[in-house]
Structure formats: C-alpha cells, structure tokens
Protein backbone atom coordinates (compact mmCIF):
# COMPACT_ATOMS: atom_id res chain seq x y z
CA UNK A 1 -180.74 72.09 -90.47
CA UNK A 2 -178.00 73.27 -87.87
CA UNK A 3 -176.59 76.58 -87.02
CA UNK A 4 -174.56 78.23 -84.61
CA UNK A 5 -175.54 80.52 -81.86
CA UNK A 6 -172.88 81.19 -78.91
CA UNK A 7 -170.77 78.20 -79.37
CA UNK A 8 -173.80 76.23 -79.37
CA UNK A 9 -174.89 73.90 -82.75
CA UNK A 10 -178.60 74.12 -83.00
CA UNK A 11 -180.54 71.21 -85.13
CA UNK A 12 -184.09 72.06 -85.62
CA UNK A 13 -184.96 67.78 -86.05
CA UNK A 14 -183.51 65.19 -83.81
CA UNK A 15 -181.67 61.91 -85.21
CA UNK A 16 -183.04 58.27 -84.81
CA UNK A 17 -180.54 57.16 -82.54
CA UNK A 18 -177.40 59.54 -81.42
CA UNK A 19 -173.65 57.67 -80.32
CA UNK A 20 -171.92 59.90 -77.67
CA UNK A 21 -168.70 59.25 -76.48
CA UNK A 22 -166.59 61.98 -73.99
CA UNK A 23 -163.55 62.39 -72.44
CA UNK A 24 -161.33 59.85 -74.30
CA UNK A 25 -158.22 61.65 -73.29
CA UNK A 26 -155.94 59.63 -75.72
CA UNK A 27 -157.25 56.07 -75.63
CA UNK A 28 -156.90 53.98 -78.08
CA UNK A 29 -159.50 51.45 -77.23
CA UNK A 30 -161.84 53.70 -77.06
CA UNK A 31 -161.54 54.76 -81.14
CA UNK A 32 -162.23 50.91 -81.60
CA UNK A 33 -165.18 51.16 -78.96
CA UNK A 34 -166.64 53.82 -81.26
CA UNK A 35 -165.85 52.00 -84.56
CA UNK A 36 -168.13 49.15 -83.42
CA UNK A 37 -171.15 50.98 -82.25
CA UNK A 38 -171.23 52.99 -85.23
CA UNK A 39 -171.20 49.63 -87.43
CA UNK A 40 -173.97 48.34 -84.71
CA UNK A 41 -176.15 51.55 -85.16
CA UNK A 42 -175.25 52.94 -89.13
CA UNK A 43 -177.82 55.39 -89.17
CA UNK A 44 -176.85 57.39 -85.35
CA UNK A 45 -175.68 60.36 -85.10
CA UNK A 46 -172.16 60.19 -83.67
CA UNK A 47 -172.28 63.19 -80.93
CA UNK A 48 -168.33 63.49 -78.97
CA UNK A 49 -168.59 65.32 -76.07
CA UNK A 50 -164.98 67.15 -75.57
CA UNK A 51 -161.53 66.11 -73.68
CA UNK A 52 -159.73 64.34 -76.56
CA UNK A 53 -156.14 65.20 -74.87
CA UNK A 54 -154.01 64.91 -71.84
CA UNK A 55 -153.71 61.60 -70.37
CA UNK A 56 -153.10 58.69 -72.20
CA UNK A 57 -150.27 57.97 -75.45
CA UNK A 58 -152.26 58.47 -78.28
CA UNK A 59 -153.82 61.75 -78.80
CA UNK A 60 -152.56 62.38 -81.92
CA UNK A 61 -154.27 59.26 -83.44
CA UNK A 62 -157.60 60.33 -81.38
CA UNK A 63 -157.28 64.08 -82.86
CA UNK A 64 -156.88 62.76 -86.56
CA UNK A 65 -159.48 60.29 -86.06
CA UNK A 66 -162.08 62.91 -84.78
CA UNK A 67 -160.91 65.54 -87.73
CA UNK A 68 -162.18 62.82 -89.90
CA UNK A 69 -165.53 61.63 -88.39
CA UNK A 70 -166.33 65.51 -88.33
CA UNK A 71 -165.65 65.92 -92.15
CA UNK A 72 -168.39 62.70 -91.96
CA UNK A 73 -170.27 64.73 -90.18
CA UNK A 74 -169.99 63.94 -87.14
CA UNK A 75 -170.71 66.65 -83.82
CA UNK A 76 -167.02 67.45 -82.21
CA UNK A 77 -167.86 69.04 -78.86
CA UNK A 78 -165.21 71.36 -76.98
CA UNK A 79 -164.07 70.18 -73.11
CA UNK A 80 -162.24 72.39 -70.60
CA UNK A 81 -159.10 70.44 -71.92
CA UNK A 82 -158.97 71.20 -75.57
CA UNK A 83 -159.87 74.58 -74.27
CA UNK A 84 -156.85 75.04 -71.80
CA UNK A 85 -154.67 73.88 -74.68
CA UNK A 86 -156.55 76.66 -76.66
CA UNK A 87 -155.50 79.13 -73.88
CA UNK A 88 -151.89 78.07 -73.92
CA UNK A 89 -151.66 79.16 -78.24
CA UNK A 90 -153.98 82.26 -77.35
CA UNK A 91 -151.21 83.52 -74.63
CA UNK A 92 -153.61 83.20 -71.99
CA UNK A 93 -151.96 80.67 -69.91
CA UNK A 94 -148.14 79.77 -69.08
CA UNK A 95 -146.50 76.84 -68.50
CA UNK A 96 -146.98 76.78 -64.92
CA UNK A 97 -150.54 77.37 -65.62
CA UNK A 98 -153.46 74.61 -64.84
CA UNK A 99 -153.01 72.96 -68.16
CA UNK A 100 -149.82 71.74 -67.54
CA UNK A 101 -150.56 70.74 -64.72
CA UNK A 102 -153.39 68.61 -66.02
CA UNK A 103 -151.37 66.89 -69.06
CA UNK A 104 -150.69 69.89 -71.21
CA UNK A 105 -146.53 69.50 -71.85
CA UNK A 106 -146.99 65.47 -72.51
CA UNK A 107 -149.94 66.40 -75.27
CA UNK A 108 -147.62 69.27 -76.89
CA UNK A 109 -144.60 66.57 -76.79
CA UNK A 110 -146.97 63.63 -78.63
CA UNK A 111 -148.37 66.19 -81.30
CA UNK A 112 -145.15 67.97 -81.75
CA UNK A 113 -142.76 66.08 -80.90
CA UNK A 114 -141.51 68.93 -78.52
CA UNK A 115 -142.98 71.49 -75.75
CA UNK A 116 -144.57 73.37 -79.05
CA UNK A 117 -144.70 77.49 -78.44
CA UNK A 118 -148.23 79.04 -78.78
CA UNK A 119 -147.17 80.36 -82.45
CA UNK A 120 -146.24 76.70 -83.43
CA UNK A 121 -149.59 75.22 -81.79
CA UNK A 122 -151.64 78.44 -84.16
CA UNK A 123 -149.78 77.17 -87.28
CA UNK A 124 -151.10 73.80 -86.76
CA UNK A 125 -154.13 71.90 -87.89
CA UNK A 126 -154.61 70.66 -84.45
CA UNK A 127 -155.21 74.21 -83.96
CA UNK A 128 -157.55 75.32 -86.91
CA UNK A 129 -159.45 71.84 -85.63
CA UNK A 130 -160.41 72.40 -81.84
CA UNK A 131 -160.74 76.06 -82.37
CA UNK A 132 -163.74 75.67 -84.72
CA UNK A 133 -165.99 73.43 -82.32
CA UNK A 134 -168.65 74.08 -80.75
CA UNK A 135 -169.04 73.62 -77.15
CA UNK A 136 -172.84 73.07 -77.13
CA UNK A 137 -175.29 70.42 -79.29
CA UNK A 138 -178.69 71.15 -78.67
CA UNK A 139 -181.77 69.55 -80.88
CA UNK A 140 -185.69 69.70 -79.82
CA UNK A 141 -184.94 66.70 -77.08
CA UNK A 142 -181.29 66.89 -76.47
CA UNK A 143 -178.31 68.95 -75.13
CA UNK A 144 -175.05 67.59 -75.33
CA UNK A 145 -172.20 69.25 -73.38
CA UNK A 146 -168.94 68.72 -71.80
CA UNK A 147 -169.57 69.49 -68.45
CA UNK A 148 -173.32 71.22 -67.45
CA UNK A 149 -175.89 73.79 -67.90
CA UNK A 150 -178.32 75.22 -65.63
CA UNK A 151 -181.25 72.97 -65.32
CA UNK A 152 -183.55 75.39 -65.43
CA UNK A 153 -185.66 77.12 -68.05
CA UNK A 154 -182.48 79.83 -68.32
CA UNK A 155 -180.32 77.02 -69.58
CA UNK A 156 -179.81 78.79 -72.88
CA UNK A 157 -179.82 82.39 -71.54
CA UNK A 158 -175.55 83.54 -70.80
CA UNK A 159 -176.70 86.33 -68.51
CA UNK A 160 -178.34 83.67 -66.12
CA UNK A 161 -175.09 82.59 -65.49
CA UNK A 162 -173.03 85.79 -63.95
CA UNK A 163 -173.67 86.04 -60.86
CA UNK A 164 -172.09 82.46 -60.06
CA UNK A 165 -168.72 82.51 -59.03
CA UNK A 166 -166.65 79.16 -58.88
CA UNK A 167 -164.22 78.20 -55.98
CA UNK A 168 -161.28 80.43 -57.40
CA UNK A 169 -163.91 83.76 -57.46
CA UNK A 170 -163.96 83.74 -61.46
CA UNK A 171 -167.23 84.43 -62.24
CA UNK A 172 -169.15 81.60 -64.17
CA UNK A 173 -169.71 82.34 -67.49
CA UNK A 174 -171.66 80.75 -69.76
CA UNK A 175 -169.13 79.32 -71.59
CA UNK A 176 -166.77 78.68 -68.54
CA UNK A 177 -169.92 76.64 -67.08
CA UNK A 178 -170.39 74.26 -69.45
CA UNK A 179 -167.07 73.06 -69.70
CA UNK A 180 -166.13 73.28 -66.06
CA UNK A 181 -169.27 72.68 -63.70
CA UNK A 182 -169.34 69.78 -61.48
CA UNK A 183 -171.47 69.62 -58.29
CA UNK A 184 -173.51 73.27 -59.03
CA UNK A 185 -174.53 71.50 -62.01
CA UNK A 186 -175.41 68.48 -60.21
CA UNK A 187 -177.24 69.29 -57.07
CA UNK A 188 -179.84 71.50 -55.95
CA UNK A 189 -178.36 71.36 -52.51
CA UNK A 190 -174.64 71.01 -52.65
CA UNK A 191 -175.07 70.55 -48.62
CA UNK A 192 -177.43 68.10 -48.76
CA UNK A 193 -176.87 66.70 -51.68
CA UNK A 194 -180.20 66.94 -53.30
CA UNK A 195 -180.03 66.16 -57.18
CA UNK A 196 -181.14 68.91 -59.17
CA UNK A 197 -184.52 68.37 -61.34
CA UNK A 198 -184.22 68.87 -64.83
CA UNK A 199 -186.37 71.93 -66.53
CA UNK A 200 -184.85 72.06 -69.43
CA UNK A 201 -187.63 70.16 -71.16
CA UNK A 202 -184.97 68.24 -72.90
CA UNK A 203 -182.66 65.27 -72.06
CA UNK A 204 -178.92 66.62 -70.91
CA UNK A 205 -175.53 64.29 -72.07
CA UNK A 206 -172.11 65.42 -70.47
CA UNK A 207 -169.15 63.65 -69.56
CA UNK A 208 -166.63 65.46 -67.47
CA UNK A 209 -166.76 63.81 -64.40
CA UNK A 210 -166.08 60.10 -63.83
CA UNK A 211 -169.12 58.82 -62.91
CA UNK A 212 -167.60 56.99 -59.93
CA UNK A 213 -167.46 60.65 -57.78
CA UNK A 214 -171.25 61.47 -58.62
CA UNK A 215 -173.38 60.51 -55.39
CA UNK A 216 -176.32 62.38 -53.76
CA UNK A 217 -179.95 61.71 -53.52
CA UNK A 218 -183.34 62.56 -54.69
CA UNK A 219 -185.38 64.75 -52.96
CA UNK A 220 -187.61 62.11 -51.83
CA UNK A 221 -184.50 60.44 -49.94
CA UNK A 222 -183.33 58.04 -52.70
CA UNK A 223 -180.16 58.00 -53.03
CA UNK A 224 -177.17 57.22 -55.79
CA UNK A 225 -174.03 56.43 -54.16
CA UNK A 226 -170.53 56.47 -55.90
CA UNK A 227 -169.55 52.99 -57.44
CA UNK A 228 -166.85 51.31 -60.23
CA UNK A 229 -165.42 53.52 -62.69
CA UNK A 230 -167.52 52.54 -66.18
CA UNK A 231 -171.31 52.52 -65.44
CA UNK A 232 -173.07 55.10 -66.82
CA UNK A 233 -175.57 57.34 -64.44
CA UNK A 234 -178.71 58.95 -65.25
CA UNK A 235 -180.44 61.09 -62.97
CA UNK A 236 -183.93 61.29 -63.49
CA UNK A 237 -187.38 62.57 -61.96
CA UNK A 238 -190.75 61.29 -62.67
CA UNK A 239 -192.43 62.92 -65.79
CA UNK A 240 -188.60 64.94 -66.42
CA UNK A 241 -185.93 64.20 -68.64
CA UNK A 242 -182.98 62.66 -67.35
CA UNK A 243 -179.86 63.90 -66.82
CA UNK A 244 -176.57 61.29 -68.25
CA UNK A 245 -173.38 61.27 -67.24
CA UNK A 246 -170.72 59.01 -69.47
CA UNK A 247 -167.05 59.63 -68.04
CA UNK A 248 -165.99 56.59 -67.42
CA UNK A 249 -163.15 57.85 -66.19
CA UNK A 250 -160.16 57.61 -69.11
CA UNK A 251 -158.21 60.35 -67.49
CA UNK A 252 -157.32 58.13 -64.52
CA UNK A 253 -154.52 56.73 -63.86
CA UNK A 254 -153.67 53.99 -66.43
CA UNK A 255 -151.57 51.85 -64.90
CA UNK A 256 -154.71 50.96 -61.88
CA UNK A 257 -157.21 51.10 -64.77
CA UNK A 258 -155.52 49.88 -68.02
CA UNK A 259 -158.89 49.03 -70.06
CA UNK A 260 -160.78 51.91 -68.67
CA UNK A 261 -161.69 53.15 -71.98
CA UNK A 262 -164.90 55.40 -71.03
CA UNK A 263 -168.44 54.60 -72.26
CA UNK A 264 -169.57 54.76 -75.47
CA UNK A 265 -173.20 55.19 -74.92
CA UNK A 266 -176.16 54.23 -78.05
CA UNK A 267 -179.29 56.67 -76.86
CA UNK A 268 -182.89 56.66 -78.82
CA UNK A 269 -184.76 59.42 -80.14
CA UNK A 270 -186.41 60.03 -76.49
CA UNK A 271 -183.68 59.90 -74.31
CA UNK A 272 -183.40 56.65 -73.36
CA UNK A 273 -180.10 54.75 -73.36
CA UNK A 274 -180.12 51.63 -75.30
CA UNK A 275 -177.04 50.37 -75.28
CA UNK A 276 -173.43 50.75 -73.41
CA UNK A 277 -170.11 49.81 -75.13
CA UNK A 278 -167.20 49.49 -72.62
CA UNK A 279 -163.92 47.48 -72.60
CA UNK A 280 -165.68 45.07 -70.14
CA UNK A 281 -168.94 44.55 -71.72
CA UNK A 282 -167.85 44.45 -75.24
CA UNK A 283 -164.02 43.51 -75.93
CA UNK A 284 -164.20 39.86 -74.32
C-alpha cells in the first residue's frame, strides 16, 4: 500500500528488486537503457528519480514515455528541474530567472514548439504530469530522492531542516533540500571532507550530481576521489546503509560526451546494487 505524506510516497512493503534511473535530461538512449533492464528484471519496481528536461533534444519523447510507465505504475520522482519549469507556469520565476539559464527556453521550444507563457505551460498535460509527482519514495529499506536528505534520524521531520540556509541565504526547506542539496548532503565536514554516515536506517538513492564531482573520505582516512563520468558511487559505513549516487552525468555537454546516457542502476531488496546498465557496458 502507498500514500502520500509531504510530497513523499510511502510503501509500507518493499519490492524484490527496484530499477532507478535519474537525471535523463532528454536522452534518448537512455529510454532504451531502461527498456532493457526492465525486460532483464520483469518483476522490479521501476523507481525515476527527477530531471527529465533541459539538456538534450528529446524531452518530449522522455516526458511521454515517463507519463506512460507511471500509468504502469511506475514511481515518477520530482528534480529541481521539472520544478524550476513548475516555477516558470506558477509565476514564480522570469525568463531571466535560473531556469533559463539552466535549459528552460530550449525545453519550452521542444514541447511547444515556441517560448510557451506560464498560462500555455498550465493548460498542458506536461503540466497536469510533473505537477502531480512526488518528490520523495520511501519504503521500510529505501528512500529515493532527487538530490538528499538529512542523514540523520530527522530525515523525515521538515522542521529539522530550517535553520539551514544555502549559499544564496534561502533557507533550506524540506522540500528545497531534497531537490537541491549537494555537498551538505554529502559530508559531515564540508572542510574536511568527511562523508557523512547514514542514520537513516534505510538505504538512500539520488541522482543530482554527476558522480564524477563527488570526492571526500571516510572518517577513518579512506578516501573516494572524483573519476569518469558513468560509474556509480556508493558511500557506505560498516554495519550502515549505503548511500548511491547514479548521475552519470546526461546534463553535460553532449558534444564531449555523446553516449553519456546516465546509469540505469538494478538494486535488490537490501540495498545492494546488482547490476549497472550504461551506454558503455551494455550497447556494444
């Protein structure tokens, strides 16, 4: 059984296996990346994990593929990208706000044909779609999100998060957190660099970040340091969940990285990844 609580999709039971894909940002390979993991794995859970536009040429086919998967039943998570388009159509942002200046005018201009106004973007379907997801999936071993949450037993607690304010002095919301955070999410220490340990009690899946920037080290002096674009990451403590990061970084630029189609990652019941589906590793 699922249910909503602030943004978040609850399921009391967990799945066998769970897909998770984020940040596609238009790629076409990557839909194709998905179709064959799914035929792979028939009985996972297919779990997307936000920024479906800005970047690449085919958002529209990515947005009516995902409108379909979720009438399967698949989970459509929310990134900070479908929600700055969001902010455009709710007048809460301008044209020379951050979303165009992320992608925003080429994404109105392949779903539209045009620089769509806000009213036109409300009338839509694209509209009626990203507005209804969530931008949390949590289950009794997993919590799938765009970005982050605190990883710390206040993880699910919004009033945890207000005293945080981010680089531009907005204060960090719960919401705004978990589509947004980056290295406060990351580290313990942003200093020193000291990964955070997960307290959560439950495995944590985000994209967001391409997993190339993520470096640091463990507080016992092991370190991670920042590598090639598609490997996936997982940051884990003995006797803790992990923490795994996916972007494979789709929102770079595409004529350096032509194939760089993201990670489509196959996890267990128990948070353990089983499998990784990448243009390199799988479309030889």
């Amino acid at each position: 059984m699922t249910k909503y609580f602030q943004q978040t999709l609850k399921s009391d039971s967990d799945a066998s296996e769970y897909i998770f894909i984020s940040d596609i940002h238009g790629n076409l390979e990557t839909l194709s990346l998905i179709d064959q993991a799914l035929a792979d794995h028939p009985e996972a859970q297919l779990v997307t994990g936000g920024d479906y536009v800005d970047g690449r040429d085919h958002i529209k086919d990515v947005l009516e593929y995902l409108m379909k998967k979720k009438e399967q039943g698949a989970i459509i998570i929310k990134g900070n990208h479908e929600q700055m388009l969001l902010n455009f159509a709710n007048h809460e942002e301008h044209q020379d706000g951050i979303w165009f200046y992320n992608g925003g005018k080429e994404t109105l201009k392949q779903l539209f044909g045009k620089v769509a106004s806000p009213e036109e973007i409300q009338n839509s379907k694209y509209y009626e779609f990203l507005s209804s997801l969530p931008m949390m999936y949590e289950t009794p071993n997993y919590i799938f999100v765009h970005a982050g949450v605190r990883s710390d037993e206040h993880y699910d607690d919004p009033s945890a998060y207000a005293h945080v304010l981010d680089v531009r002095h907005h204060h960090y919301t719960y919401d705004f957190y978990r589509i947004w955070a980056r290295q406060n999410y990351w580290y313990s220490d942003q200093e020193q660099k000291i990964f955070a340990h997960n307290q959560t009690g439950k495995t944590i899946v985000t994209g967001h970040t391409p997993t190339a920037r993520i470096s640091g080290q463990y507080d016992n002096g092991k370190t991670i340091n920042s590598s090639a674009l598609n490997p996936v990451k997982e940051i884990k403590y003995d006797n803790e969940p992990g923490r795994i990061f996916t972007d494979g970084g789709s929102h770079s630029d595409p004529k350096l990285y032509p194939h760089n189609d993201g990670n489509v990652v196959v996890l267990d019941q128990a948070g353990k990844i089983k499998q990784v589906y990448n243009y390199e590793n799988t479309l030889k």
